[in-house]
mmCIF file of C-alpha atoms in Angstrom:
data_model
loop_
_atom_site.group_PDB
_atom_site.id
_atom_site.type_symbol
_atom_site.label_atom_id
_atom_site.label_comp_id
_atom_site.label_asym_id
_atom_site.label_seq_id
_atom_site.Cartn_x
_atom_site.Cartn_y
_atom_site.Cartn_z
ATOM 1 C CA PRO A 1 -28.700 42.062 55.062
ATOM 2 C CA GLN A 2 -30.698 43.904 57.453
ATOM 3 C CA ALA A 3 -29.290 47.001 59.435
ATOM 4 C CA ASP A 4 -27.857 46.427 63.006
ATOM 5 C CA GLU A 5 -29.540 48.430 65.754
ATOM 6 C CA ASP A 6 -26.514 50.863 65.488
ATOM 7 C CA GLY A 7 -27.453 51.558 61.792
ATOM 8 C CA THR A 8 -24.784 49.757 60.075
ATOM 9 C CA GLU A 9 -25.093 46.781 57.776
ATOM 10 C CA GLY A 10 -24.454 43.330 59.446
ATOM 11 C CA LEU A 11 -21.978 40.938 58.161
ATOM 12 C CA GLY A 12 -25.083 38.209 57.546
ATOM 13 C CA GLU A 13 -23.261 35.354 59.098
ATOM 14 C CA ALA A 14 -20.577 34.838 61.904
ATOM 15 C CA PRO A 15 -17.285 35.608 61.029
ATOM 16 C CA THR A 16 -14.660 33.164 60.269
ATOM 17 C CA VAL A 17 -11.690 33.339 62.943
ATOM 18 C CA SER A 18 -8.340 31.583 62.401
ATOM 19 C CA THR A 19 -4.802 31.886 63.197
ATOM 20 C CA TYR A 20 -2.432 32.553 60.030
ATOM 21 C CA ASN A 21 -1.117 29.105 60.061
ATOM 22 C CA ALA A 22 -4.319 27.330 60.624
ATOM 23 C CA TYR A 23 -5.644 29.244 57.648
ATOM 24 C CA ALA A 24 -2.876 28.301 55.562
ATOM 25 C CA GLY A 25 -3.359 24.831 56.750
ATOM 26 C CA ARG A 26 -6.783 24.702 55.311
ATOM 27 C CA ILE A 27 -5.406 25.990 52.026
ATOM 28 C CA VAL A 28 -2.797 23.258 51.958
ATOM 29 C CA SER A 29 -5.346 20.475 52.919
ATOM 30 C CA GLU A 30 -7.910 21.578 50.078
ATOM 31 C CA HIS A 31 -5.282 22.329 47.371
ATOM 32 C CA GLY A 32 -2.097 20.461 48.415
ATOM 33 C CA LEU A 33 -2.633 17.653 45.687
ATOM 34 C CA ARG A 34 -1.548 20.430 43.080
ATOM 35 C CA LEU A 35 2.013 20.176 44.551
ATOM 36 C CA GLY A 36 1.860 16.475 45.337
ATOM 37 C CA ILE A 37 0.765 17.047 49.015
ATOM 38 C CA GLU A 38 -1.615 14.378 50.327
ATOM 39 C CA PRO A 39 -4.690 15.664 51.737
ATOM 40 C CA ASP A 40 -4.379 13.295 54.644
ATOM 41 C CA SER A 41 -0.629 14.449 55.585
ATOM 42 C CA ARG A 42 0.069 14.209 59.196
ATOM 43 C CA MET A 43 0.669 17.549 60.986
ATOM 44 C CA LEU A 44 3.701 17.064 63.167
ATOM 45 C CA SER A 45 3.833 18.494 66.933
ATOM 46 C CA GLU A 46 6.842 20.331 68.244
ATOM 47 C CA SER A 47 7.997 17.079 69.777
ATOM 48 C CA ALA A 48 7.281 14.976 66.493
ATOM 49 C CA SER A 49 9.455 17.259 64.728
ATOM 50 C CA TRP A 50 12.212 16.963 66.839
ATOM 51 C CA GLN A 51 12.132 13.320 66.779
ATOM 52 C CA PHE A 52 11.989 13.319 62.822
ATOM 53 C CA ALA A 53 15.091 15.773 62.938
ATOM 54 C CA HIS A 54 16.908 13.642 65.539
ATOM 55 C CA GLU A 55 16.320 10.481 63.395
ATOM 56 C CA VAL A 56 18.057 12.040 60.549
ATOM 57 C CA VAL A 57 20.913 13.262 62.794
ATOM 58 C CA ALA A 58 21.511 10.006 64.664
ATOM 59 C CA SER A 59 21.430 8.053 61.254
ATOM 60 C CA TRP A 60 23.795 10.535 59.488
ATOM 61 C CA ASP A 61 27.409 9.189 58.386
ATOM 62 C CA GLY A 62 28.564 12.202 56.194
ATOM 63 C CA ASP A 63 31.349 14.614 57.537
ATOM 64 C CA MET A 64 30.689 16.334 60.686
ATOM 65 C CA SER A 65 34.151 17.376 61.493
ATOM 66 C CA ASP A 66 33.232 21.040 61.725
ATOM 67 C CA ILE A 67 30.356 20.651 63.941
ATOM 68 C CA THR A 68 31.411 20.803 67.737
ATOM 69 C CA VAL A 69 27.936 20.321 69.528
ATOM 70 C CA GLY A 70 26.109 17.158 70.675
ATOM 71 C CA GLU A 71 23.231 15.287 68.664
ATOM 72 C CA ALA A 72 20.536 17.252 70.517
ATOM 73 C CA SER A 73 21.753 20.688 69.458
ATOM 74 C CA VAL A 74 22.440 19.629 66.053
ATOM 75 C CA SER A 75 18.960 18.497 65.918
ATOM 76 C CA ALA A 76 17.625 21.783 67.135
ATOM 77 C CA GLY A 77 19.896 23.450 64.601
ATOM 78 C CA VAL A 78 18.333 21.353 61.859
ATOM 79 C CA LEU A 79 14.771 22.342 63.040
ATOM 80 C CA ALA A 80 15.718 26.005 63.348
ATOM 81 C CA THR A 81 17.394 26.168 59.884
ATOM 82 C CA SER A 82 14.425 24.363 58.089
ATOM 83 C CA GLY A 83 11.970 26.856 59.795
ATOM 84 C CA GLU A 84 13.861 29.887 59.147
ATOM 85 C CA LEU A 85 14.519 28.766 55.319
ATOM 86 C CA LYS A 86 10.545 28.324 54.884
ATOM 87 C CA GLU A 87 9.696 31.534 56.826
ATOM 88 C CA HIS A 88 11.957 33.669 54.428
ATOM 89 C CA GLN A 89 11.064 31.694 51.184
ATOM 90 C CA ARG A 90 14.552 30.558 50.765
ATOM 91 C CA ASP A 91 16.068 27.045 50.062
ATOM 92 C CA VAL A 92 18.941 24.957 51.213
ATOM 93 C CA ASP A 93 20.939 25.989 47.869
ATOM 94 C CA ASP A 94 20.614 29.747 48.828
ATOM 95 C CA LEU A 95 22.062 29.280 52.247
ATOM 96 C CA ARG A 96 24.636 27.106 50.782
ATOM 97 C CA ALA A 97 25.933 29.731 48.417
ATOM 98 C CA TYR A 98 25.851 32.467 50.991
ATOM 99 C CA TYR A 99 28.154 30.375 53.264
ATOM 100 C CA GLU A 100 30.395 29.404 50.594
ATOM 101 C CA GLY A 101 30.440 33.191 49.398
ATOM 102 C CA LEU A 102 31.523 34.068 53.260
ATOM 103 C CA LEU A 103 34.143 31.511 53.574
ATOM 104 C CA ALA A 104 35.716 32.718 50.137
ATOM 105 C CA GLY A 105 35.477 36.312 51.342
ATOM 106 C CA LEU A 106 37.031 35.226 54.833
ATOM 107 C CA GLU A 107 40.025 33.301 53.163
ATOM 108 C CA THR A 108 41.140 36.451 51.679
ATOM 109 C CA ILE A 109 41.682 37.915 55.028
ATOM 110 C CA PRO A 110 44.744 36.759 56.810
ATOM 111 C CA TYR A 111 44.645 35.523 60.395
ATOM 112 C CA ALA A 112 46.813 37.649 62.789
ATOM 113 C CA PRO A 113 46.427 36.921 66.423
ATOM 114 C CA ARG A 114 46.819 39.958 68.571
ATOM 115 C CA LYS A 115 46.695 42.481 65.838
ATOM 116 C CA ARG A 116 44.292 44.862 64.545
ATOM 117 C CA SER A 117 42.403 42.424 62.026
ATOM 118 C CA LEU A 118 39.751 39.947 62.399
ATOM 119 C CA GLY A 119 42.221 37.708 64.271
ATOM 120 C CA ASP A 120 40.480 35.147 66.612
ATOM 121 C CA ALA A 121 36.900 36.488 65.400
ATOM 122 C CA GLY A 122 37.602 35.715 62.001
ATOM 123 C CA LYS A 123 38.897 32.206 62.808
ATOM 124 C CA ALA A 124 35.585 31.433 64.789
ATOM 125 C CA LEU A 125 33.676 32.934 61.893
ATOM 126 C CA ARG A 126 35.119 30.329 59.467
ATOM 127 C CA ILE A 127 34.579 27.377 61.911
ATOM 128 C CA LYS A 128 30.984 28.429 62.273
ATOM 129 C CA ALA A 129 30.371 28.793 58.692
ATOM 130 C CA LYS A 130 31.953 25.486 57.834
ATOM 131 C CA GLY A 131 29.699 23.962 60.692
ATOM 132 C CA HIS A 132 26.764 25.562 59.086
ATOM 133 C CA LEU A 133 27.642 24.204 55.568
ATOM 134 C CA GLN A 134 27.622 20.543 57.090
ATOM 135 C CA LEU A 135 24.478 21.105 58.626
ATOM 136 C CA LEU A 136 22.696 21.748 55.429
ATOM 137 C CA PRO A 137 22.655 17.954 54.172
ATOM 138 C CA LEU A 138 20.779 17.189 57.456
ATOM 139 C CA VAL A 139 18.239 19.776 56.683
ATOM 140 C CA GLU A 140 17.711 18.227 53.192
ATOM 141 C CA GLY A 141 17.418 14.819 54.822
ATOM 142 C CA TYR A 142 14.777 16.125 57.263
ATOM 143 C CA THR A 143 12.793 17.600 54.464
ATOM 144 C CA ARG A 144 12.922 14.102 52.561
ATOM 145 C CA LEU A 145 11.869 12.230 55.529
ATOM 146 C CA LYS A 146 8.790 14.390 55.997
ATOM 147 C CA ALA A 147 7.839 13.922 52.311
ATOM 148 C CA GLU A 148 8.293 10.162 52.671
ATOM 149 C CA ARG A 149 6.102 9.959 55.655
ATOM 150 C CA SER A 150 3.622 12.520 54.329
ATOM 151 C CA ALA A 151 4.049 14.831 57.515
ATOM 152 C CA LEU A 152 4.228 18.583 57.606
ATOM 153 C CA ASP A 153 5.555 20.733 60.339
ATOM 154 C CA PHE A 154 4.542 24.231 61.642
ATOM 155 C CA SER A 155 6.564 26.120 59.051
ATOM 156 C CA ASP A 156 5.361 24.044 55.885
ATOM 157 C CA GLN A 157 2.170 25.202 56.350
ATOM 158 C CA ILE A 158 2.843 28.740 55.516
ATOM 159 C CA ALA A 159 5.468 27.851 52.827
ATOM 160 C CA PHE A 160 3.339 25.590 50.911
ATOM 161 C CA ALA A 161 0.352 27.536 51.163
ATOM 162 C CA ALA A 162 2.234 30.601 49.723
ATOM 163 C CA ARG A 163 3.622 28.520 47.003
ATOM 164 C CA LEU A 164 0.133 27.310 46.191
ATOM 165 C CA ALA A 165 -1.471 30.776 46.164
ATOM 166 C CA GLU A 166 1.260 32.214 43.969
ATOM 167 C CA ARG A 167 1.199 29.552 41.247
ATOM 168 C CA PHE A 168 -2.626 29.027 41.109
ATOM 169 C CA GLU A 169 -4.555 32.082 40.871
ATOM 170 C CA GLN A 170 -7.944 30.226 41.030
ATOM 171 C CA ILE A 171 -7.232 29.638 44.793
ATOM 172 C CA GLY A 172 -7.106 33.282 45.617
ATOM 173 C CA GLU A 173 -10.185 33.759 43.290
ATOM 174 C CA GLY A 174 -12.189 31.434 45.264
ATOM 175 C CA GLU A 175 -11.071 32.984 48.647
ATOM 176 C CA ARG A 176 -11.738 36.493 47.612
ATOM 177 C CA LEU A 177 -15.359 35.397 46.630
ATOM 178 C CA ARG A 178 -15.899 33.646 50.036
ATOM 179 C CA TYR A 179 -15.018 36.813 52.285
ATOM 180 C CA ARG A 180 -16.084 40.141 52.116
ATOM 181 C CA ALA A 181 -13.889 41.745 54.542
ATOM 182 C CA VAL A 182 -10.529 40.610 56.084
ATOM 183 C CA LEU A 183 -9.043 41.788 59.305
ATOM 184 C CA LEU A 184 -5.267 40.723 59.808
ATOM 185 C CA ASP A 185 -4.415 41.195 63.392
ATOM 186 C CA GLU A 186 -1.070 41.416 65.067
ATOM 187 C CA PHE A 187 0.496 41.908 61.510
ATOM 188 C CA GLN A 188 3.921 42.874 62.720
ATOM 189 C CA ASP A 189 4.383 39.479 63.904
ATOM 190 C CA THR A 190 4.008 38.063 60.230
ATOM 191 C CA SER A 191 6.948 36.666 58.168
ATOM 192 C CA ALA A 192 7.836 37.150 54.529
ATOM 193 C CA ALA A 193 6.088 33.965 53.535
ATOM 194 C CA GLN A 194 3.121 34.810 55.510
ATOM 195 C CA ILE A 195 2.352 38.306 53.805
ATOM 196 C CA SER A 196 3.519 36.655 50.361
ATOM 197 C CA PHE A 197 0.703 34.169 51.076
ATOM 198 C CA LEU A 198 -1.884 36.546 52.098
ATOM 199 C CA ALA A 199 -1.006 39.027 49.260
ATOM 200 C CA SER A 200 -1.439 36.240 46.690
ATOM 201 C CA VAL A 201 -4.844 35.537 48.036
ATOM 202 C CA PHE A 202 -6.468 38.851 48.974
ATOM 203 C CA ALA A 203 -4.508 41.744 46.951
ATOM 204 C CA ARG A 204 -4.867 40.372 43.486
ATOM 205 C CA GLY A 205 -7.694 40.490 40.827
ATOM 206 C CA GLU A 206 -10.222 43.107 40.391
ATOM 207 C CA GLN A 207 -12.787 42.119 42.896
ATOM 208 C CA ARG A 208 -11.037 42.288 46.099
ATOM 209 C CA PRO A 209 -12.469 42.110 49.673
ATOM 210 C CA GLY A 210 -11.792 45.012 52.089
ATOM 211 C CA VAL A 211 -8.410 44.239 54.027
ATOM 212 C CA ILE A 212 -7.278 45.995 57.090
ATOM 213 C CA ALA A 213 -3.956 45.059 59.100
ATOM 214 C CA VAL A 214 -3.747 45.985 62.528
ATOM 215 C CA GLY A 215 -0.222 46.143 64.026
ATOM 216 C CA ASP A 216 2.474 48.050 65.970
ATOM 217 C CA PRO A 217 6.153 47.874 64.828
ATOM 218 C CA HIS A 218 7.355 48.717 68.332
ATOM 219 C CA GLN A 219 5.830 45.372 69.415
ATOM 220 C CA SER A 220 7.554 43.018 66.928
ATOM 221 C CA ILE A 221 9.066 40.209 69.206
ATOM 222 C CA PHE A 222 8.769 37.175 67.145
ATOM 223 C CA GLY A 223 12.018 37.683 65.048
ATOM 224 C CA TRP A 224 13.437 34.484 66.324
ATOM 225 C CA ARG A 225 10.685 32.720 63.879
ATOM 226 C CA GLY A 226 11.213 34.934 61.052
ATOM 227 C CA ALA A 227 8.484 37.909 61.631
ATOM 228 C CA SER A 228 9.713 41.404 61.022
ATOM 229 C CA ALA A 229 7.812 44.665 61.516
ATOM 230 C CA THR A 230 8.984 45.580 58.067
ATOM 231 C CA THR A 231 5.628 43.317 56.890
ATOM 232 C CA LEU A 232 3.771 46.249 58.072
ATOM 233 C CA ALA A 233 5.401 48.494 55.471
ATOM 234 C CA SER A 234 5.176 45.799 52.872
ATOM 235 C CA PHE A 235 1.540 45.253 53.443
ATOM 236 C CA ARG A 236 0.886 49.165 52.268
ATOM 237 C CA GLN A 237 2.548 48.313 49.135
ATOM 238 C CA GLU A 238 1.384 44.762 48.375
ATOM 239 C CA PHE A 239 -2.194 45.887 49.310
ATOM 240 C CA ALA A 240 -2.370 49.125 47.746
ATOM 241 C CA LEU A 241 -5.487 49.625 45.359
ATOM 242 C CA PRO A 242 -5.132 49.817 41.707
ATOM 243 C CA GLY A 243 -3.683 53.561 41.035
ATOM 244 C CA GLU A 244 -2.191 53.986 44.709
ATOM 245 C CA ASP A 245 1.316 53.681 45.712
ATOM 246 C CA VAL A 246 0.516 52.550 49.211
ATOM 247 C CA THR A 247 -2.620 52.046 51.698
ATOM 248 C CA PRO A 248 -3.643 54.773 54.143
ATOM 249 C CA VAL A 249 -2.790 54.517 57.779
ATOM 250 C CA ALA A 250 -5.173 55.312 60.759
ATOM 251 C CA SER A 251 -3.302 55.723 64.126
ATOM 252 C CA LEU A 252 -4.903 54.436 67.351
ATOM 253 C CA SER A 253 -2.580 56.336 69.672
ATOM 254 C CA THR A 254 -4.707 57.232 72.516
ATOM 255 C CA SER A 255 -4.063 55.158 75.700
ATOM 256 C CA TRP A 256 -6.872 54.562 77.934
ATOM 257 C CA ARG A 257 -4.864 52.586 80.525
ATOM 258 C CA ASN A 258 -2.045 55.082 81.727
ATOM 259 C CA ASP A 259 -1.768 58.667 83.094
ATOM 260 C CA GLN A 260 0.507 61.114 81.312
ATOM 261 C CA ALA A 261 3.737 60.487 83.072
ATOM 262 C CA VAL A 262 3.774 56.768 82.049
ATOM 263 C CA LEU A 263 3.249 57.728 78.368
ATOM 264 C CA ASP A 264 5.946 60.372 78.488
ATOM 265 C CA VAL A 265 8.315 57.822 79.641
ATOM 266 C CA ALA A 266 7.105 55.362 76.892
ATOM 267 C CA ASN A 267 7.512 57.649 74.260
ATOM 268 C CA VAL A 268 11.146 58.506 75.137
ATOM 269 C CA VAL A 269 11.932 54.894 75.348
ATOM 270 C CA ALA A 270 10.089 54.188 72.062
ATOM 271 C CA ALA A 271 11.877 57.143 70.276
ATOM 272 C CA PRO A 272 14.425 55.141 68.552
ATOM 273 C CA LEU A 273 12.029 52.485 67.467
ATOM 274 C CA THR A 274 9.846 55.429 65.727
ATOM 275 C CA GLN A 275 12.755 56.969 64.191
ATOM 276 C CA ALA A 276 13.761 53.491 62.347
ATOM 277 C CA SER A 277 10.211 52.608 61.523
ATOM 278 C CA ARG A 278 9.275 52.391 57.908
ATOM 279 C CA VAL A 279 5.312 52.830 59.029
ATOM 280 C CA PRO A 280 4.359 56.201 60.508
ATOM 281 C CA VAL A 281 3.743 55.677 64.160
ATOM 282 C CA GLU A 282 2.396 58.569 66.220
ATOM 283 C CA PRO A 283 3.293 59.395 69.982
ATOM 284 C CA LEU A 284 1.015 57.716 72.568
ATOM 285 C CA ARG A 285 -1.267 60.196 74.105
ATOM 286 C CA ALA A 286 -3.396 59.924 77.301
ATOM 287 C CA ARG A 287 -7.102 59.740 77.677
ATOM 288 C CA PRO A 288 -8.862 63.149 78.134
ATOM 289 C CA ASP A 289 -9.542 62.624 81.699
ATOM 290 C CA ALA A 290 -6.003 61.182 82.662
ATOM 291 C CA GLY A 291 -4.074 62.381 85.586
ATOM 292 C CA PRO A 292 -0.554 63.515 85.736
ATOM 293 C CA GLY A 293 0.701 60.274 87.036
ATOM 294 C CA THR A 294 3.980 59.375 88.557
ATOM 295 C CA VAL A 295 6.873 57.116 87.418
ATOM 296 C CA GLN A 296 9.430 55.664 89.724
ATOM 297 C CA ALA A 297 12.897 54.357 88.828
ATOM 298 C CA ALA A 298 15.361 52.122 90.798
ATOM 299 C CA ARG A 299 18.851 50.834 89.729
ATOM 300 C CA LEU A 300 19.681 47.720 91.898
ATOM 301 C CA GLU A 301 22.966 45.509 91.335
ATOM 302 C CA THR A 302 21.508 41.928 91.531
ATOM 303 C CA ASP A 303 18.143 40.333 90.457
ATOM 304 C CA VAL A 304 17.591 39.180 94.029
ATOM 305 C CA GLU A 305 17.678 42.854 95.091
ATOM 306 C CA GLU A 306 15.320 43.842 92.413
ATOM 307 C CA ALA A 307 12.860 41.153 93.188
ATOM 308 C CA ARG A 308 12.710 42.208 96.954
ATOM 309 C CA TYR A 309 12.399 45.723 95.767
ATOM 310 C CA VAL A 310 9.529 45.164 93.712
ATOM 311 C CA ALA A 311 7.866 42.885 96.319
ATOM 312 C CA ARG A 312 8.285 45.310 99.022
ATOM 313 C CA TRP A 313 6.975 48.239 96.810
ATOM 314 C CA ILE A 314 3.599 46.313 95.912
ATOM 315 C CA ALA A 315 3.243 45.117 99.479
ATOM 316 C CA GLU A 316 3.194 48.745 100.837
ATOM 317 C CA ARG A 317 0.523 49.707 98.285
ATOM 318 C CA ARG A 318 -1.490 46.885 98.813
ATOM 319 C CA ALA A 319 -1.533 47.499 102.438
ATOM 320 C CA VAL A 320 -3.566 50.687 101.785
ATOM 321 C CA VAL A 321 -7.137 50.203 100.908
ATOM 322 C CA SER A 322 -8.419 52.699 98.077
ATOM 323 C CA ALA A 323 -11.085 55.139 98.842
ATOM 324 C CA ASP A 324 -13.901 52.988 97.405
ATOM 325 C CA GLY A 325 -12.724 50.047 99.639
ATOM 326 C CA HIS A 326 -11.648 47.870 96.748
ATOM 327 C CA GLU A 327 -8.229 46.154 97.052
ATOM 328 C CA ARG A 328 -5.745 47.914 94.931
ATOM 329 C CA LYS A 329 -4.340 45.819 92.046
ATOM 330 C CA ALA A 330 -0.853 45.745 90.252
ATOM 331 C CA ALA A 331 0.982 44.147 87.370
ATOM 332 C CA VAL A 332 4.755 43.134 87.279
ATOM 333 C CA LEU A 333 6.200 43.015 83.613
ATOM 334 C CA CYS A 334 9.414 41.608 83.287
#
């Protein structure tokens, strides 16, 4: 390839850009027959997935004596449980064994209201665990229904792609020949299944592409769908080069948007996260020409008072035209 104007060597062709799930979906569509998945399997939308789950729930005639919510909530529970199992690479039998073990342990604790024991909390936990156990056959029914109708949901893409890449090495070999460099963005929002899939594809064999993961463990906000900032630490081990224990870390810790006072507050707030992180995170630094900045704090009793306070604060500053004549801008994060 010819060198670019800045002297670096170009990629030679336009890069491939994809979400993790879309990339996994391509792997499943191309290689799914190895697991008995038809290439033309229908991808379910969120609403279609809910309809599948609700169909299973509405037609279920098994024991539901320990489930105290309605059909809609049970359907949502089936979807959530199914998705979490796939994101954590577990199956229904694993979860069943966990709840049965939990109940066995709880049975050894006497129920003693108003005394210093588990008391009402233990009783509520027993009921909840029994309800979850009764939910598991519905999760299995939802999985069967998808298979019968050649349908996949969002979590199936990563789960099946990970299984394919782990079982069939030639899939990864082909992908590693296709890409010279791989950039994995927002890696703190990946799940156990996603890193297993990506490692099986890009971190095996002798001929590997260059792989960089970009992420911030302080910004992991998708725990509700199985994501965990610990995948950043796992990346350092899974993608370490032969003969090395972990991959190196390069920090991008200079903030080009904020003055010093704002970053001082941010570093104090983030300190507990930094201490708990398994990946080294440097404190934020201001740009060389940053000003001292100011930070104001207010404590208000109600959300209405807070909204009025913020609106008034912004209105007062918008009323003052900046020195260059441009309107001042503001952002509200909540």
